[in-house]
Coordinates of C-alpha atoms in Angstrom, one line a residue:
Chain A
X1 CA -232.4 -9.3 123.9
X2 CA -230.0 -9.7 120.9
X3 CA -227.3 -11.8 120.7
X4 CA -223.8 -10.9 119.3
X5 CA -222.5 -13.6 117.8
X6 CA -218.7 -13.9 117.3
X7 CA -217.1 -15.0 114.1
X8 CA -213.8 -16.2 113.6
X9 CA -211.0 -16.0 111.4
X10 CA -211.7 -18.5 108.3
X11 CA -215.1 -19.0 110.5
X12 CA -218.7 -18.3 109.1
X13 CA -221.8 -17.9 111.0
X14 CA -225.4 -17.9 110.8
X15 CA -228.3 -15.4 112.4
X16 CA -231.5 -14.7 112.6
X17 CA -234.0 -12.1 113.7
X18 CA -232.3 -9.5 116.2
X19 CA -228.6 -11.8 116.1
X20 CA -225.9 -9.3 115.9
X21 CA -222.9 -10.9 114.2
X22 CA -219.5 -9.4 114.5
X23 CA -215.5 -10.4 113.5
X24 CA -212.6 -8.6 114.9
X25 CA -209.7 -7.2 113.4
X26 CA -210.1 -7.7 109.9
X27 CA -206.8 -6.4 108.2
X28 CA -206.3 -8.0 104.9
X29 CA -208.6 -10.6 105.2
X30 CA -212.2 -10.0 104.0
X31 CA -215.6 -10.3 106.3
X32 CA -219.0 -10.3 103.9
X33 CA -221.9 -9.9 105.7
X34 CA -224.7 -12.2 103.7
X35 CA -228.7 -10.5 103.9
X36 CA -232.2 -12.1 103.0
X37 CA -234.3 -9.3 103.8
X38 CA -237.5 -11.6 103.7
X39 CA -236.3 -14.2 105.7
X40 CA -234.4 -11.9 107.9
X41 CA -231.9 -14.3 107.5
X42 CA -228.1 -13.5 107.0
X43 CA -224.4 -14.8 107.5
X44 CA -220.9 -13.5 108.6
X45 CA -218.1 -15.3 106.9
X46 CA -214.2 -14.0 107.4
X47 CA -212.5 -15.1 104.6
X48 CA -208.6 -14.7 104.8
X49 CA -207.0 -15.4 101.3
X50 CA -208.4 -15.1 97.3
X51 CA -208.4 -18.6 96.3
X52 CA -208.2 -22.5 97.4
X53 CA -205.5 -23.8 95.5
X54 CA -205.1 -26.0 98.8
X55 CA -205.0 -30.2 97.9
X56 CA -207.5 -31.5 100.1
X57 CA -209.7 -28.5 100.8
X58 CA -209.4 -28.8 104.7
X59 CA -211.3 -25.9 105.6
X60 CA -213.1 -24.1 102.5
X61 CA -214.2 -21.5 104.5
X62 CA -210.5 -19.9 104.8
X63 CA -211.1 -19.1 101.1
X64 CA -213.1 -16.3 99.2
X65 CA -214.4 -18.3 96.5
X66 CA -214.9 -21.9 98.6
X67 CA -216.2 -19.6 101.5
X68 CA -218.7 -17.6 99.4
X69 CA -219.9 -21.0 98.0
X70 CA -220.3 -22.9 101.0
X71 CA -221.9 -19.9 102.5
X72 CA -224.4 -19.4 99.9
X73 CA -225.2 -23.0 100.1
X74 CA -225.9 -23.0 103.5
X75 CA -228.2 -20.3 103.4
X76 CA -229.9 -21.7 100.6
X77 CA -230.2 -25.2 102.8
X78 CA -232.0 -22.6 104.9
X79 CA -234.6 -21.3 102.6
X80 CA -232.7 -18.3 101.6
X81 CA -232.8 -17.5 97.6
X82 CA -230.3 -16.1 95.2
X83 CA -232.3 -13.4 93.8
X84 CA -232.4 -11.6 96.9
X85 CA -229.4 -12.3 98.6
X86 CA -227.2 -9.0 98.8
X87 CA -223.6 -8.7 100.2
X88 CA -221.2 -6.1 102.1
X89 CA -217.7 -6.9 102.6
X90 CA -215.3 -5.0 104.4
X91 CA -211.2 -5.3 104.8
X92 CA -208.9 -5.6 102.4
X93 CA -206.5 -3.5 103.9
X94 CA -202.8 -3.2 103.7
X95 CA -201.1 -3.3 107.1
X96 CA -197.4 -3.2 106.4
X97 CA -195.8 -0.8 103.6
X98 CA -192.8 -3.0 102.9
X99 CA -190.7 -2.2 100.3
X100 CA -189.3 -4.8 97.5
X101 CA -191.7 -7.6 98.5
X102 CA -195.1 -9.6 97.1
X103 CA -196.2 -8.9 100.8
X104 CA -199.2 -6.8 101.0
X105 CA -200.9 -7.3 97.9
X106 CA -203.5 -9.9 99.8
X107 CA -205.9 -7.6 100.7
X108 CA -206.1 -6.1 97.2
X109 CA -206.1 -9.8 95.8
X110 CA -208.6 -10.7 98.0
X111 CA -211.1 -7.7 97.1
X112 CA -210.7 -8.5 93.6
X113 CA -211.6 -12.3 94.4
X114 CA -214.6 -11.4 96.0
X115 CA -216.0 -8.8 93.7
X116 CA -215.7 -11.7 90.9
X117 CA -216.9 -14.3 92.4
X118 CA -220.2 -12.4 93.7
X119 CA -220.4 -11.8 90.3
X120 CA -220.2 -15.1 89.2
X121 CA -222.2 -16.5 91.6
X122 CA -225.1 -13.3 90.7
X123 CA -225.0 -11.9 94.4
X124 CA -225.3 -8.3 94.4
X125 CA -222.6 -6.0 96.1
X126 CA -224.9 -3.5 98.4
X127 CA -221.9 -1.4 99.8
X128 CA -218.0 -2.0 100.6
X129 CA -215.3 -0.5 103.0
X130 CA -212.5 -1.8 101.9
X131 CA -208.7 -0.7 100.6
X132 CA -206.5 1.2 102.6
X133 CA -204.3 0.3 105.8
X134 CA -206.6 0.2 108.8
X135 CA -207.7 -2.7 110.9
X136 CA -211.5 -3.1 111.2
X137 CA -213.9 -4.6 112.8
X138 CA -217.4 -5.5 111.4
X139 CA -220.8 -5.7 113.1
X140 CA -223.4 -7.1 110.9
X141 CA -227.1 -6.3 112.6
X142 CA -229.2 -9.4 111.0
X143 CA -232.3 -7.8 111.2
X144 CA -232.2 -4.3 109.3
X145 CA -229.5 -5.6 107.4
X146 CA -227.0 -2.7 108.4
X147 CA -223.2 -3.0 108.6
X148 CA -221.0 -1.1 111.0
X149 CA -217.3 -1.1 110.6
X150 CA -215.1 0.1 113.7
X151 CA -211.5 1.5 113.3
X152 CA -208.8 2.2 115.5
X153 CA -209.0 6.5 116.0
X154 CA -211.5 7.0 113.2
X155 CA -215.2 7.4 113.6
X156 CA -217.7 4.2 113.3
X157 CA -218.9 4.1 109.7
X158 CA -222.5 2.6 109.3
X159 CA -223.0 1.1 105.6
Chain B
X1 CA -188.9 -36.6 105.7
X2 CA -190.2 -33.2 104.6
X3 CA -192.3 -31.6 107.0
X4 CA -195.6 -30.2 105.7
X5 CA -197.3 -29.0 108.1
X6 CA -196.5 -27.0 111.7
X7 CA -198.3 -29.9 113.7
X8 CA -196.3 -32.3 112.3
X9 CA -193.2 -30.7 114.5
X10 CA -191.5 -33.6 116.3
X11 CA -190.3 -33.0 120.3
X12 CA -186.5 -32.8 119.4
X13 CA -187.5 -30.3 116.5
X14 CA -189.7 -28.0 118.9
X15 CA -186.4 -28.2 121.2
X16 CA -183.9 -27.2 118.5
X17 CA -186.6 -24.4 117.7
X18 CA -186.6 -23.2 121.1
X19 CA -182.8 -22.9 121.4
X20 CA -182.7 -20.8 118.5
X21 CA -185.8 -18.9 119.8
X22 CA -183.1 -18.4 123.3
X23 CA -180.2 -17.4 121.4
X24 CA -181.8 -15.0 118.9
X25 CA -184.3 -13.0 121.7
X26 CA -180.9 -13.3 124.4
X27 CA -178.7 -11.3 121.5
X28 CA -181.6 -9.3 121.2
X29 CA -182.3 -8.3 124.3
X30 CA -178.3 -7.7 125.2
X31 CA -178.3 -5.4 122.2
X32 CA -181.7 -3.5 123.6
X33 CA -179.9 -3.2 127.4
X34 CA -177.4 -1.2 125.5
X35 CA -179.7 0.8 123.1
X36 CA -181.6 1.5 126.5
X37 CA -178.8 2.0 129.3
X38 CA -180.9 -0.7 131.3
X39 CA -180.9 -4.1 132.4
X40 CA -182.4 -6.4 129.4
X41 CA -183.5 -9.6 130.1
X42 CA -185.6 -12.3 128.4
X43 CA -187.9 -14.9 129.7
X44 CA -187.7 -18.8 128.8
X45 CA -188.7 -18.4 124.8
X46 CA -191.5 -20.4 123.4
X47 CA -192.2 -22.2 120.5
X48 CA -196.2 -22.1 119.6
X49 CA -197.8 -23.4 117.2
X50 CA -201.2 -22.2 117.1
X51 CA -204.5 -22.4 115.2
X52 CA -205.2 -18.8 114.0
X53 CA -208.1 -18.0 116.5
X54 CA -205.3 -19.2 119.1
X55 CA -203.0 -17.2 118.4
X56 CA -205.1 -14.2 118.4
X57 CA -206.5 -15.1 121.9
X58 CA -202.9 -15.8 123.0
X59 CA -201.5 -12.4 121.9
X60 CA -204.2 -10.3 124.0
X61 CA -207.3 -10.2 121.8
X62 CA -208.2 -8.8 118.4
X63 CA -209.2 -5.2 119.4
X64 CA -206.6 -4.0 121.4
X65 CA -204.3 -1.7 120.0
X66 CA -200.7 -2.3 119.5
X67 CA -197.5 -1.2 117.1
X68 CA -195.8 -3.7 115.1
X69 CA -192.6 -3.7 113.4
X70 CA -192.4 -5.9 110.6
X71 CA -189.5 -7.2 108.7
X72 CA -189.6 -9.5 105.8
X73 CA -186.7 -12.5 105.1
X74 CA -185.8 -13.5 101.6
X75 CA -182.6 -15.7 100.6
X76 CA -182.3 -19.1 102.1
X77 CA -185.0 -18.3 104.6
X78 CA -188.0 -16.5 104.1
X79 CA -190.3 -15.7 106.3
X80 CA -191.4 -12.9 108.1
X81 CA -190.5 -11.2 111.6
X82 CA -192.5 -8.8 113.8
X83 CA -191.7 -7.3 117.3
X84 CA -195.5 -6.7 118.4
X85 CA -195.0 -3.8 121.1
X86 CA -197.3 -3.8 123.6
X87 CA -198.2 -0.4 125.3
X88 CA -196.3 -0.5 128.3
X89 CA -192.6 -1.4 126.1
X90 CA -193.1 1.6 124.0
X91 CA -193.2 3.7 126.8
X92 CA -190.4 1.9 128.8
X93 CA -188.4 3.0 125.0
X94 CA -190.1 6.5 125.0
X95 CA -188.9 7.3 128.9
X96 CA -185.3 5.2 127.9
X97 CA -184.7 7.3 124.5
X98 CA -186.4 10.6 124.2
X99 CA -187.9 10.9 127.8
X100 CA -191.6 11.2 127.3
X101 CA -194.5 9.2 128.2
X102 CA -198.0 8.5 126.5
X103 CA -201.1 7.6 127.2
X104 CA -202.5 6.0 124.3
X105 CA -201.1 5.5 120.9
X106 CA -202.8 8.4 119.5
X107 CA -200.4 10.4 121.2
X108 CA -197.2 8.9 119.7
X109 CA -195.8 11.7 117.5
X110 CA -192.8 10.5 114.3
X111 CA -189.7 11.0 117.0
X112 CA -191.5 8.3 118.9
X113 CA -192.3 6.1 115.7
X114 CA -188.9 6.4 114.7
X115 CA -187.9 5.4 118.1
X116 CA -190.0 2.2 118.0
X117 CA -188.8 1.4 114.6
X118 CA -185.4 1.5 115.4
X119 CA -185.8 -0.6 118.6
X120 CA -188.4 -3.0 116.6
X121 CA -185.3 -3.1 113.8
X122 CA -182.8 -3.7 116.0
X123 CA -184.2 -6.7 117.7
X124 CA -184.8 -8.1 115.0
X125 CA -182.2 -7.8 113.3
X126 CA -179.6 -9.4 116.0
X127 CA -181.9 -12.2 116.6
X128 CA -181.5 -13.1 112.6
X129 CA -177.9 -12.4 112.8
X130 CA -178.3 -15.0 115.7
X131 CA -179.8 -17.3 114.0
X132 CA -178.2 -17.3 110.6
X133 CA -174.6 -17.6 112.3
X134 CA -175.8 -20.7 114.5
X135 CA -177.3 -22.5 111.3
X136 CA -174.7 -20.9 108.6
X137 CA -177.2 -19.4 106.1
X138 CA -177.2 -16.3 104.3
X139 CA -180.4 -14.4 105.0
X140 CA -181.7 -10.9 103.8
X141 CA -183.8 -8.6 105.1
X142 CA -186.3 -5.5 103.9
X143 CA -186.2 -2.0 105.6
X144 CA -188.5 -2.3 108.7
X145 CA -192.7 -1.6 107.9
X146 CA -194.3 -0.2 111.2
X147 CA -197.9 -0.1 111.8
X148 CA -200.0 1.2 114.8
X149 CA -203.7 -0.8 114.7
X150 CA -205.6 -3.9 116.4
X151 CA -203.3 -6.3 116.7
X152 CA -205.9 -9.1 115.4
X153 CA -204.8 -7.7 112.4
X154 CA -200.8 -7.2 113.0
X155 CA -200.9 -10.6 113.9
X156 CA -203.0 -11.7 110.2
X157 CA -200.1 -10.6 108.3
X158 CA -197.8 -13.6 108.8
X159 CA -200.9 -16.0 108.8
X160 CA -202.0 -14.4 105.5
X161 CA -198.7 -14.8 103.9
X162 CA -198.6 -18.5 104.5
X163 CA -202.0 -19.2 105.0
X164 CA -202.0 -21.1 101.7
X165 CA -199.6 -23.8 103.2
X166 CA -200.6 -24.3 106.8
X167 CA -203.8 -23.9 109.1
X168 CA -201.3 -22.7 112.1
X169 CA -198.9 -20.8 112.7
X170 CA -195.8 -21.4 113.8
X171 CA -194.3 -18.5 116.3
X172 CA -191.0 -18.8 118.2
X173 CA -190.2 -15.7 120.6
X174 CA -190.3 -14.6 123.8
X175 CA -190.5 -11.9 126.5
X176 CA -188.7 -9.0 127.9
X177 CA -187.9 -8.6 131.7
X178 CA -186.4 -5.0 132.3
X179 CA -185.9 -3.8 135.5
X180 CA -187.1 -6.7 137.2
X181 CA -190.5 -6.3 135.3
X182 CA -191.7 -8.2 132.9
X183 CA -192.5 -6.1 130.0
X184 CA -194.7 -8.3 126.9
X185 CA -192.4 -7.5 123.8
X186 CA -193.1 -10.4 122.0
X187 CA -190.6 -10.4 118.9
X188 CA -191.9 -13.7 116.5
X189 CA -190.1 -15.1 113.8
X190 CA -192.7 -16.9 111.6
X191 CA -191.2 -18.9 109.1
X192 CA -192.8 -20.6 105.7
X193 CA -192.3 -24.3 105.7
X194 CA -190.1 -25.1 102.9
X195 CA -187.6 -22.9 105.3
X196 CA -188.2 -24.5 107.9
X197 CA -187.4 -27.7 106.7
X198 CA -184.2 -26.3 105.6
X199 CA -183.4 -24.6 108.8
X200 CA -184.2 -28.3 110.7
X201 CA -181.7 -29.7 107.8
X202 CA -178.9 -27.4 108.1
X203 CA -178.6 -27.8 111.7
X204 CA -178.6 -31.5 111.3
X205 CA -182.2 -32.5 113.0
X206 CA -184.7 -33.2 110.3
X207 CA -185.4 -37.2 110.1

């Protein structure tokens, strides 16, 4: 029996073996889906904006680049390594089209966070759906490693 | 004191909140009875302030479809306002305006969206003009963005947009009752906090 394990907004989570993570309604914000093959080991973290500029770093995990790091250090706590960690992200997503406003632009922001802090942080990027203006949801099967992202009126896509 | 957080809300601020929640949703649903040639009411309006997973739950769940009409305020408030519209109030504005019912959402055709749009504007709209008379501020606002999706994601937008400065969010809104019916039109005005604090000032309240 697998277990679907929920994951909240500026939440992360860890599963193992047949653990099926999943995080609803991702619009701008980002979900990553974290895999060690060899451990069968891997982590769902929703990450909502690009960077903590925050004083006090109340909850890092609301953050791209103090969620990625706290992620990565967790799984590492857990015998994961580095070298063969690999990441797909989802989101991003613009919801509103409002004219003559900064409003929007977090989802792009946010995908350009992520893509440079994987890099910095030497994580590979497997696969991404990202951009656009839907809303989706992401299902992150722990064991083969496969991510499934569900839309409102569009077919599942399995990446 | 400056406020600098939405938990930090005292009892006679959440009250003053509420009474301009009650005056902006009542001009708003007096100017919807006329748009719609039917009895408009409101139910007591709330003021939440909710830890994001809250507020999802609270709104009816991540997945479930919804439209949302978003409007965004710039001058001596900013902020943002949405009118989330709930399946069963678009079709009590479909059968009102253009007489049609749907299903699903998949179904509404650009009349329809227009409809909403217009509806979602105009309720908005009167509750700023509400508001901004009752305080004496100048506020402006953007043409109206719409969306159809999960309205986990309708509902990110504001949290996104002030994420930065709070862990909650900060909704005050209410209810329709039409007909006798209570009909979930939730219309939330989501303020960032330097606005608040000047909102509390200007109507003499803040410590």
């Amino acid at each position: 029996m697998n277990q679907k394990i929920t994951v909240g907004i500026a939440d992360m989570q860890i599963g193992k073996g047949n653990d099926v993570l999943i995080t609803y309604a991702l619009g701008s914000c980002i979900g990553l889906c974290f895999h060690d093959p060899v451990l069968k080991l891997g982590a769902l973290l929703h990450i909502m904006l690009p960077l903590n500029m925050e004083p006090g770093r109340k909850n890092p995990l609301k953050y791209a680049d103090s969620g990625i790091r706290e992620t990565l250090r967790q799984l590492e706590m857990k015998g994961a390594q580095r070298s063969r960690i690999t990441v797909k992200i989802a989101g991003g997503a613009k919801m509103f089209e409002v004219n003559g406003g900064s409003l929007g632009n977090i989802g792009q922001r946010n995908i350009e966070s992520v893509h440079t802090i994987l890099r910095r942080e030497n994580v590979r990027l497997l696969g991404e759906q990202v951009g656009g203006s839907v809303a989706r949801t992401l299902l992150f099967d722990v064991d083969s490693g496969q991510s499934c992202v569900r839309s409102f009126g569009k077919q599942d896509i399995v990446f | 004191m400056n406020l600098h957080s939405f938990d930090e809300l005292t009892t006679l601020e959440i009250d003053t909140l509420r009474e301009i929640g009650s005056i902006g949703t009542g001009n708003a649903a007096t100017a919807m009875s006329t748009l719609l040639g039917r009895e408009v009411r409101i139910t007591l309006p709330e003021v939440r302030i909710m830890e994001y997973n809250e507020a999802i739950d609270w709104i009816g769940g991540p997945e479930t479809v919804t439209a949302g009409v978003l409007v965004k305020m710039s001058g001596q408030m900013n902020g943002i306002m949405l009118a989330v519209q709930q399946l069963e109030f678009v079709n009590l504005v479909l059968n009102s305006m253009l007489d049609m019912t749907i299903e699903n959402y998949g179904e509404l055709n650009d009349l329809g969206k227009s409809a909403l749009v217009e509806v979602g504007n105009i309720a908005i709209s009167t509750f700023i003009n509400a508001l901004a008379g009752l305080s004496n501020i100048s506020v402006d606002l953007t043409v109206p963005a719409f969306a159809v999706d999960m309205q986990g994601a309708i509902l990110t937008v504001p949290m996104a947009e002030y994420g930065g400065m709070s862990d909650y969010l900060m909704t005050i809104g209410g209810n329709f009752v039409c007909d006798g019916k209570q009909v979930p039109c939730r219309v939330l005005l989501s303020p960032d906090i330097r606005s608040l604090n000047f909102l509390l000032k200007k109507l003499g309240v803040a410590e």
